[in-house]
XYZ file of C-alpha atoms in Angstrom:
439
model
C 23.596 37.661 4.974
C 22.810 41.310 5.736
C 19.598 42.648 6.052
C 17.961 45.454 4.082
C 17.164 48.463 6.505
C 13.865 48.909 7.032
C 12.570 52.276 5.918
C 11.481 55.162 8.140
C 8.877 57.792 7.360
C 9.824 61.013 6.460
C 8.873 63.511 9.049
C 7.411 66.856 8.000
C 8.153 69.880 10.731
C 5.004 72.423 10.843
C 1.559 72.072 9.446
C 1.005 75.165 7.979
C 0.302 75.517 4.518
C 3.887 74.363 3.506
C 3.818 71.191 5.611
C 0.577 70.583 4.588
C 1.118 70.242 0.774
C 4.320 68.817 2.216
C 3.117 66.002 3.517
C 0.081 65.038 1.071
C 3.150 64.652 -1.988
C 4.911 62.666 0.527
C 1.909 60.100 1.227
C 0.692 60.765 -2.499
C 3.636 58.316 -3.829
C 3.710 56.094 -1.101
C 6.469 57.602 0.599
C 5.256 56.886 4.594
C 5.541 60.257 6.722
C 4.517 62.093 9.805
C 3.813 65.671 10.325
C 4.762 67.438 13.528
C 2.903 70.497 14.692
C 3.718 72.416 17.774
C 0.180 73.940 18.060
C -2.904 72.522 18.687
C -4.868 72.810 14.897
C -3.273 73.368 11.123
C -2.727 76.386 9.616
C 0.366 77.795 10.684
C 0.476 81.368 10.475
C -3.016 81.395 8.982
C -4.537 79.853 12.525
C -5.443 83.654 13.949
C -5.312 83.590 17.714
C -2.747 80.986 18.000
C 0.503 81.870 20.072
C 2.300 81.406 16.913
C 0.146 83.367 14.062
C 1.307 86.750 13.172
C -2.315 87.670 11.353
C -4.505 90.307 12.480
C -7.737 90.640 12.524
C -8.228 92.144 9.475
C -5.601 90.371 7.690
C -6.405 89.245 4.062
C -4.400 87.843 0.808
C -2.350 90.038 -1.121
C -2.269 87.828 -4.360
C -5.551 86.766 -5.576
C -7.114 83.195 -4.893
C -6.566 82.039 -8.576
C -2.778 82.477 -8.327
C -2.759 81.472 -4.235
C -4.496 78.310 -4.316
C -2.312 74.260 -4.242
C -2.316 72.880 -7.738
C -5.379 69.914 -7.056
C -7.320 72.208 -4.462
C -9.470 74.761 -5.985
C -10.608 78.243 -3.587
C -14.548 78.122 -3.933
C -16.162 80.119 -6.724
C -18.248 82.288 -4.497
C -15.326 83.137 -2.268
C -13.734 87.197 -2.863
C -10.743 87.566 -5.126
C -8.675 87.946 -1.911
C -10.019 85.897 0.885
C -9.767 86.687 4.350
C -7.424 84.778 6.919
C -10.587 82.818 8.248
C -11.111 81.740 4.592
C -7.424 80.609 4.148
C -7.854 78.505 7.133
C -10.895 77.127 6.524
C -9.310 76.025 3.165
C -6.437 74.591 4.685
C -8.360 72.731 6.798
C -10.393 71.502 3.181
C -7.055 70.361 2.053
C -6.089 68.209 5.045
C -9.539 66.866 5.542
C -9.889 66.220 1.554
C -6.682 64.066 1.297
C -7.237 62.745 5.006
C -3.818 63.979 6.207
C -4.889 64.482 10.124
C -4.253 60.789 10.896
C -0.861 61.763 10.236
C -0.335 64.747 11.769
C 1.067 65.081 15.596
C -0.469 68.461 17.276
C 1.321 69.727 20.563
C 4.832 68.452 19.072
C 7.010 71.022 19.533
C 10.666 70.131 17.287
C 13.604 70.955 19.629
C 16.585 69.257 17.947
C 17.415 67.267 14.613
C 20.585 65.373 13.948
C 21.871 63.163 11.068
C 21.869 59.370 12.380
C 25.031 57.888 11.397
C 23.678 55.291 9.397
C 21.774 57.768 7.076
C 18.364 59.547 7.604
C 17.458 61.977 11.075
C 17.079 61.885 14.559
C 14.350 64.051 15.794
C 13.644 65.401 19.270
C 10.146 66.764 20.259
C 8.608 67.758 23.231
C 6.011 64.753 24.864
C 7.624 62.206 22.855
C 11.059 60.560 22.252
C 13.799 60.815 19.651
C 12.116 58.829 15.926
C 14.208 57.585 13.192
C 13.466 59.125 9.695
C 14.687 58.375 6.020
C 14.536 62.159 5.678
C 13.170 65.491 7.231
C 11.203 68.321 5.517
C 11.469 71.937 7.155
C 8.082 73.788 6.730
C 8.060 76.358 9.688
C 8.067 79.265 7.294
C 10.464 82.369 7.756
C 7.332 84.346 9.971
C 8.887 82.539 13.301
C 11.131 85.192 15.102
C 10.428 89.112 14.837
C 13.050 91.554 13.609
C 13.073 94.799 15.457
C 14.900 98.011 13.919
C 18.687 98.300 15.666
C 17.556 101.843 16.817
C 19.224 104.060 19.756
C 17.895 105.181 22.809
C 15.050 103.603 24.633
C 11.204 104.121 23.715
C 8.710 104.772 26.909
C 5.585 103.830 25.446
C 3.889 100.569 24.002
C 6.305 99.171 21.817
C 5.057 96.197 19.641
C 6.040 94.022 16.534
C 3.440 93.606 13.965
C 3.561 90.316 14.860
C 1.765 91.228 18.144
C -0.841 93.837 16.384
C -3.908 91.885 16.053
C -6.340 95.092 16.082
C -6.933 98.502 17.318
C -7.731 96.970 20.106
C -5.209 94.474 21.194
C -3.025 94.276 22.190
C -3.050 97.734 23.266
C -6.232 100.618 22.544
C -5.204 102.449 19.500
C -7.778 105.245 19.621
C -7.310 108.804 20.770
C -3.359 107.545 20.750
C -0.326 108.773 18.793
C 0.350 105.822 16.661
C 4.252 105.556 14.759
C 4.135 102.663 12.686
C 7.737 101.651 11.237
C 8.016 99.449 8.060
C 6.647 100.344 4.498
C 5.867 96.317 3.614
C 2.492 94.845 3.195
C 1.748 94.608 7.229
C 3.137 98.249 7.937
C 1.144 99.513 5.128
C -2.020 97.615 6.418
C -1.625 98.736 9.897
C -1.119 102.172 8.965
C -4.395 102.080 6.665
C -5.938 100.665 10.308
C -4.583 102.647 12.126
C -5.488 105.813 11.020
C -9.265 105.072 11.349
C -8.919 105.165 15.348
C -6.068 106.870 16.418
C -5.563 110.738 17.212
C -2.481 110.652 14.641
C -0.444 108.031 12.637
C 2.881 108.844 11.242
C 4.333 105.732 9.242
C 8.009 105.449 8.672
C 9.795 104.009 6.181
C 13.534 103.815 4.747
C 12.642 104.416 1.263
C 10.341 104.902 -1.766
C 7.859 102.292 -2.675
C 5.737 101.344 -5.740
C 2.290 100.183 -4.454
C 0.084 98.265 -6.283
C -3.645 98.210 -6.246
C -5.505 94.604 -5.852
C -7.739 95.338 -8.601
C -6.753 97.530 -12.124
C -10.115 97.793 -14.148
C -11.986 95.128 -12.379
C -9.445 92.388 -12.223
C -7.023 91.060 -9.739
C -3.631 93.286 -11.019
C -1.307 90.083 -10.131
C -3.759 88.247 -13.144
C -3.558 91.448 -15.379
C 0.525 90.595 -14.897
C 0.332 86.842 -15.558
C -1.248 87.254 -18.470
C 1.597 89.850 -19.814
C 3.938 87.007 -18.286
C 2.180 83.939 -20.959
C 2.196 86.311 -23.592
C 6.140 86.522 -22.890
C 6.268 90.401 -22.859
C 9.935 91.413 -22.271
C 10.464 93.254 -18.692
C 10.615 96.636 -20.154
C 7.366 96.770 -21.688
C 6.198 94.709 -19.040
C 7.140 97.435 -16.533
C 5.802 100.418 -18.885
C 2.370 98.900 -19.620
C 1.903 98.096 -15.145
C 3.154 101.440 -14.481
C 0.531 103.105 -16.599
C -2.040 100.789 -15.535
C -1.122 101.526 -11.387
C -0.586 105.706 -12.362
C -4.370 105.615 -13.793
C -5.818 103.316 -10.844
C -4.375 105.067 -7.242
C -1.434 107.200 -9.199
C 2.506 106.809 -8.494
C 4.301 107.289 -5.279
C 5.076 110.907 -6.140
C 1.784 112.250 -7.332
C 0.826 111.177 -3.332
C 4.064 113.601 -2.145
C 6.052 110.581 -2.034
C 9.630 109.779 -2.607
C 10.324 108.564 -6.011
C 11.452 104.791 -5.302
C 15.241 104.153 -5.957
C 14.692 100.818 -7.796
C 13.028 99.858 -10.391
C 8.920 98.325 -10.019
C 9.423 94.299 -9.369
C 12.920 94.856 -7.447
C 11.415 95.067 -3.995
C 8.671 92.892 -2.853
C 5.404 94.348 -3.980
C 3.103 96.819 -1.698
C -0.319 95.714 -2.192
C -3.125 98.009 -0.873
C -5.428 100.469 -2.467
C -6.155 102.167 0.571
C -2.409 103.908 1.422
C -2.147 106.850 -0.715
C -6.172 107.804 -0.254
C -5.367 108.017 3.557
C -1.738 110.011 2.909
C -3.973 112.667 0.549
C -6.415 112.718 3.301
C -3.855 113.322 6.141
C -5.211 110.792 7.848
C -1.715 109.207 7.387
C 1.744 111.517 8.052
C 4.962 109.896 5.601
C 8.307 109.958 7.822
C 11.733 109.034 7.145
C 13.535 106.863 9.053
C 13.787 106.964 12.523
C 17.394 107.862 14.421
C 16.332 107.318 18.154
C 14.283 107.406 20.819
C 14.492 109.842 23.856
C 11.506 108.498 25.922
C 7.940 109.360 24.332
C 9.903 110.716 21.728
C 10.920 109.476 18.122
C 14.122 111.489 16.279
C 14.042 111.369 12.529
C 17.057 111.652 10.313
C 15.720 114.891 9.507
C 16.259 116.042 12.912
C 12.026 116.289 13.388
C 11.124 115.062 16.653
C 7.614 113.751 17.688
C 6.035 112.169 20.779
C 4.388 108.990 20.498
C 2.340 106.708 23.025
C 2.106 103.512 20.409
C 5.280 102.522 18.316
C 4.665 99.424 15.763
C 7.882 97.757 14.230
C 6.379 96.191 10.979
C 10.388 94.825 10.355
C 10.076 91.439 9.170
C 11.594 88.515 10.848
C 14.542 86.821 11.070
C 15.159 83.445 9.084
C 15.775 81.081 11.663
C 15.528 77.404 12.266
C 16.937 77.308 15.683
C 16.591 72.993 16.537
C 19.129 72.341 13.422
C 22.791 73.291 13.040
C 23.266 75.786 10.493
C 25.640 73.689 8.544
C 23.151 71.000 7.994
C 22.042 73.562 5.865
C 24.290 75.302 4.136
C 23.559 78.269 6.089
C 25.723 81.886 5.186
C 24.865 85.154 6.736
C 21.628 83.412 8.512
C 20.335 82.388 5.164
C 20.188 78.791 4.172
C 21.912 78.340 0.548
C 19.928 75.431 -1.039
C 19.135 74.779 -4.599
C 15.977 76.375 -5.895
C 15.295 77.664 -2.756
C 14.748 74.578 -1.286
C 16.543 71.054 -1.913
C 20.041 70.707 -0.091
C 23.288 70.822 -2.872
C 24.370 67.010 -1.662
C 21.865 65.511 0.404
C 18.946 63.444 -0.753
C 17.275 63.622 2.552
C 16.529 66.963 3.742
C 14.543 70.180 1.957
C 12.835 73.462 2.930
C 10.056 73.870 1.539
C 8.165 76.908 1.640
C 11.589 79.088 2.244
C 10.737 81.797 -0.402
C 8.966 84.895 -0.979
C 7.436 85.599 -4.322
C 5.864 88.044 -6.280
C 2.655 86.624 -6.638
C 0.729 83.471 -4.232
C 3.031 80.997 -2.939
C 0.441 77.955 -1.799
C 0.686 76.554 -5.391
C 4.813 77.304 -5.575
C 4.856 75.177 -2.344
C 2.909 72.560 -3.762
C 5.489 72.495 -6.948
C 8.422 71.961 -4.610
C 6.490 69.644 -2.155
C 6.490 67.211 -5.354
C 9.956 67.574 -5.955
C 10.760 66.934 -2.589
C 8.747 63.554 -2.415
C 10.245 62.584 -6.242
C 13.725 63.136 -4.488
C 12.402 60.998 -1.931
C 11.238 58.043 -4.390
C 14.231 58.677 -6.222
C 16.413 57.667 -2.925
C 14.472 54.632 -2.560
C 14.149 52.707 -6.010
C 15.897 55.037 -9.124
C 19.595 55.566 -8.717
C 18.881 56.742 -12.191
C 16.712 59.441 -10.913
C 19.373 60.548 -7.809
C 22.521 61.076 -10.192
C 20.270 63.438 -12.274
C 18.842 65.687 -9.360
C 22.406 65.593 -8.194
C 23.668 66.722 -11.400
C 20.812 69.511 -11.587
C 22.015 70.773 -8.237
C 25.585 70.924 -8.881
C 24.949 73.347 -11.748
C 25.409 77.181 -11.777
C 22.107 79.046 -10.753
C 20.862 80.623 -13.696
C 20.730 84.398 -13.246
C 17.480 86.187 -12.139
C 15.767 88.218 -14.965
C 15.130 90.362 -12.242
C 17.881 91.849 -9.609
C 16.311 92.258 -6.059
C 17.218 95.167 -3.403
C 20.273 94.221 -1.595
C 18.797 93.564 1.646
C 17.491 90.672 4.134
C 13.592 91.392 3.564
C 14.814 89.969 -0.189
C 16.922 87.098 0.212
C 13.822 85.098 -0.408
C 12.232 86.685 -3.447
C 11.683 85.056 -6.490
C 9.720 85.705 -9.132
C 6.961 83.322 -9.688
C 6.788 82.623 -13.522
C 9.882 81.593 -13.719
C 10.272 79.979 -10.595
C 7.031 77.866 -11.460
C 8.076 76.665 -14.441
C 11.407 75.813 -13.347
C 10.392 73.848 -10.806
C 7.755 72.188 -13.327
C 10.462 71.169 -15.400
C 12.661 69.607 -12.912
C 9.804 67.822 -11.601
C 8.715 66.239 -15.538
C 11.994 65.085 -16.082
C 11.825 63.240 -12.959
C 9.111 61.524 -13.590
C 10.396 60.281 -17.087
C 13.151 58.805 -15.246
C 11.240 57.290 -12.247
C 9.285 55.387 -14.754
């Protein structure tokens, strides 16, 4: 007579705030699991000062703490609207001491290499230990990992960073009395302009096109709440978008009242610019608006305009490539170095593998992760005891995506971006009618 196989634990890769969530859903329904961390201390990207944290100094939320926060792990009362990055990680270190999740979790254990055992389930290789068996593997390294720098000809002479290396005006280079270019109009090139142009002798801040920016507070209250509450009240997207424009033209006023380009997309279709500091430092001239840049000659940046400036500091605040370099890209579905899973995160076949945390959305994403993290460890009851359960998710995963209400810019930075509501109650929904059928 054959032998049942004895179950493995599911291994969890990274314990930021993904992993984290990750692996309390996993131990939450009894589902055994490990959590492999190749720093020293949890917190992923929010651990300022490790080798692998991208944060600055100054570095705070851009979504208020309300619509940031894991669904069972409240942000203290007391705490700002938009807490700082030694706030997040305090909290995240609240969440793994609260559901005692460090027992679990293997610091200094860097992943090099996953492959499918034949039998079912994952090999895993990490550094100081050998290969382990798993029933399944949950990816929850975040897309921060591997900085993007602009394709851009010619060779600069100067300091040439990533944002990803900025982690004040001080380091890693001396910002003041220097001539500061700072390429990127996101969230981090935005902040490090705003920084920037409190120390240095000048700061010009390039960017490819128009942005909307929105202010963290309209009339006293975070703006991403002001939107939710439009959101509940199911206000269609044009009369969503009127009402937020007004709102953000009477707070800090519309790109073009600040000299600005007028965007060329609609407000919601690129990820939003939060910071209600920007235009105040563009009307003082405290901040120069570029276009692009077309090359480098030395000190030297050349503009598509054909302007030409010298520089000592250049800051790429470019994003970062989605990569997940110890698993074959087919393993997950991976076109044009983007993984193609359902929702954003489960894999269109297999019951034993999921990203979680691989999206970008318009409003907090702790609580989004914590959503999928429970799908992920139904999927991974569901394996074990409901065949019932299985054939549904399968089912749910072989149909069409429903299209966004919302149509994105055509470009990497938004191959992520979802848009919260929706995403949040999808995910609620699939993760209900799971647990009607798990019993």
């Amino acid at each position: 007579m054959q032998r049942a196989r004895q179950p493995h634990p599911w291994c969890v890769i990274g314990a930021g705030p993904s992993g984290l969530t990750a692996l309390k859903n996993l131990l939450a329904l009894g589902i055994a699991a490990e959590c492999l961390e190749r720093e020293a201390d949890v917190g992923g990207n929010w651990n300022f000062g490790a080798p692998s944290s991208s944060v600055f100094a100054s570095t705070r939320l851009i979504s208020s703490k309300a619509l940031t926060e894991y669904t069972d792990h409240r942000m203290p009362r007391h705490w700002p609207a938009y807490p700082d990055h030694r706030q997040c990680l305090e909290y995240l270190r609240g969440y793994a001491h609260r559901f005692k999740l460090q027992p679990h979790i293997r610091t200094h254990a860097d992943v090099e290499r996953i492959e499918p055992a034949d039998d079912g389930g994952w090999i895993v290789h990490a550094s100081g230990r050998g290969p382990s068996r798993h029933d399944g593997v949950v990816i929850a390294t975040g897309h921060n990992r591997e900085p993007q720098f602009p394709e851009i000809p010619g060779t600069f002479t100067g300091s040439l960073l990533h944002a990803c290396q900025y982690k004040s005006p001080t380091q890693p280079v001396t910002l003041a009395g220097k001539r500061v270019l700072v390429i990127g109009g996101g969230n981090s090139g935005c902040d490090i302009a705003v920084e920037s142009s409190r120390h240095a002798a000048r700061t010009v801040h390039s960017t490819r096109r128009g942005y909307y920016v929105v202010p963290r507070f309209v009339l006293g209250r975070p703006a991403d709440l002001r939107g939710e509450r439009l959101l509940k009240m199911c206000v269609p997207l044009w009369l969503r978008r009127r009402v937020s424009l007004r709102a953000i033209d009477r707070t800090i006023g519309l790109p073009w009242r600040h000299g600005l380009p007028r965007p060329d997309h609609a407000l919601w279709e690129s990820h939003p610019i939060v910071n209600e500091e920007l235009y105040a430092r563009i009307d003082s001239g405290a901040i120069v608006p570029a276009g692009d840049v077309a090359a480098f000659a030395g000190e030297t940046a050349v503009f598509r305009d054909g302007r030409r400036e010298p520089f000592d500091v250049v800051i790429c605040a470019t994003g970062y490539r989605i990569e997940h370099p110890f698993i074959a890209p087919e393993h997950l579905c991976t076109r044009d170095a983007c993984p193609r899973l359902c929702f954003n995160l489960l894999h269109p076949t297999r019951d034993d593998i999921a990203i979680v945390g691989l999206i970008q959305p318009d409003s907090g994403q702790w609580g989004l992760t914590d959503l999928q993290a429970q799908l992920v460890a139904r999927m991974a009851l569901a394996a074990r005891r409901s065949p019932r359960a299985s054939a549904w998710l399968y089912r749910q995963r072989q149909r069409p995506a429903t299209a966004a209400a919302i149509r994105y810019l055509d470009s990497p930075r938004h191959r992520l971006e979802v848009e919260h509501f929706a995403y949040r109650r999808t995910l609620e929904r699939l993760i209900a009618a799971m647990d009607r059928r798990l019993g």
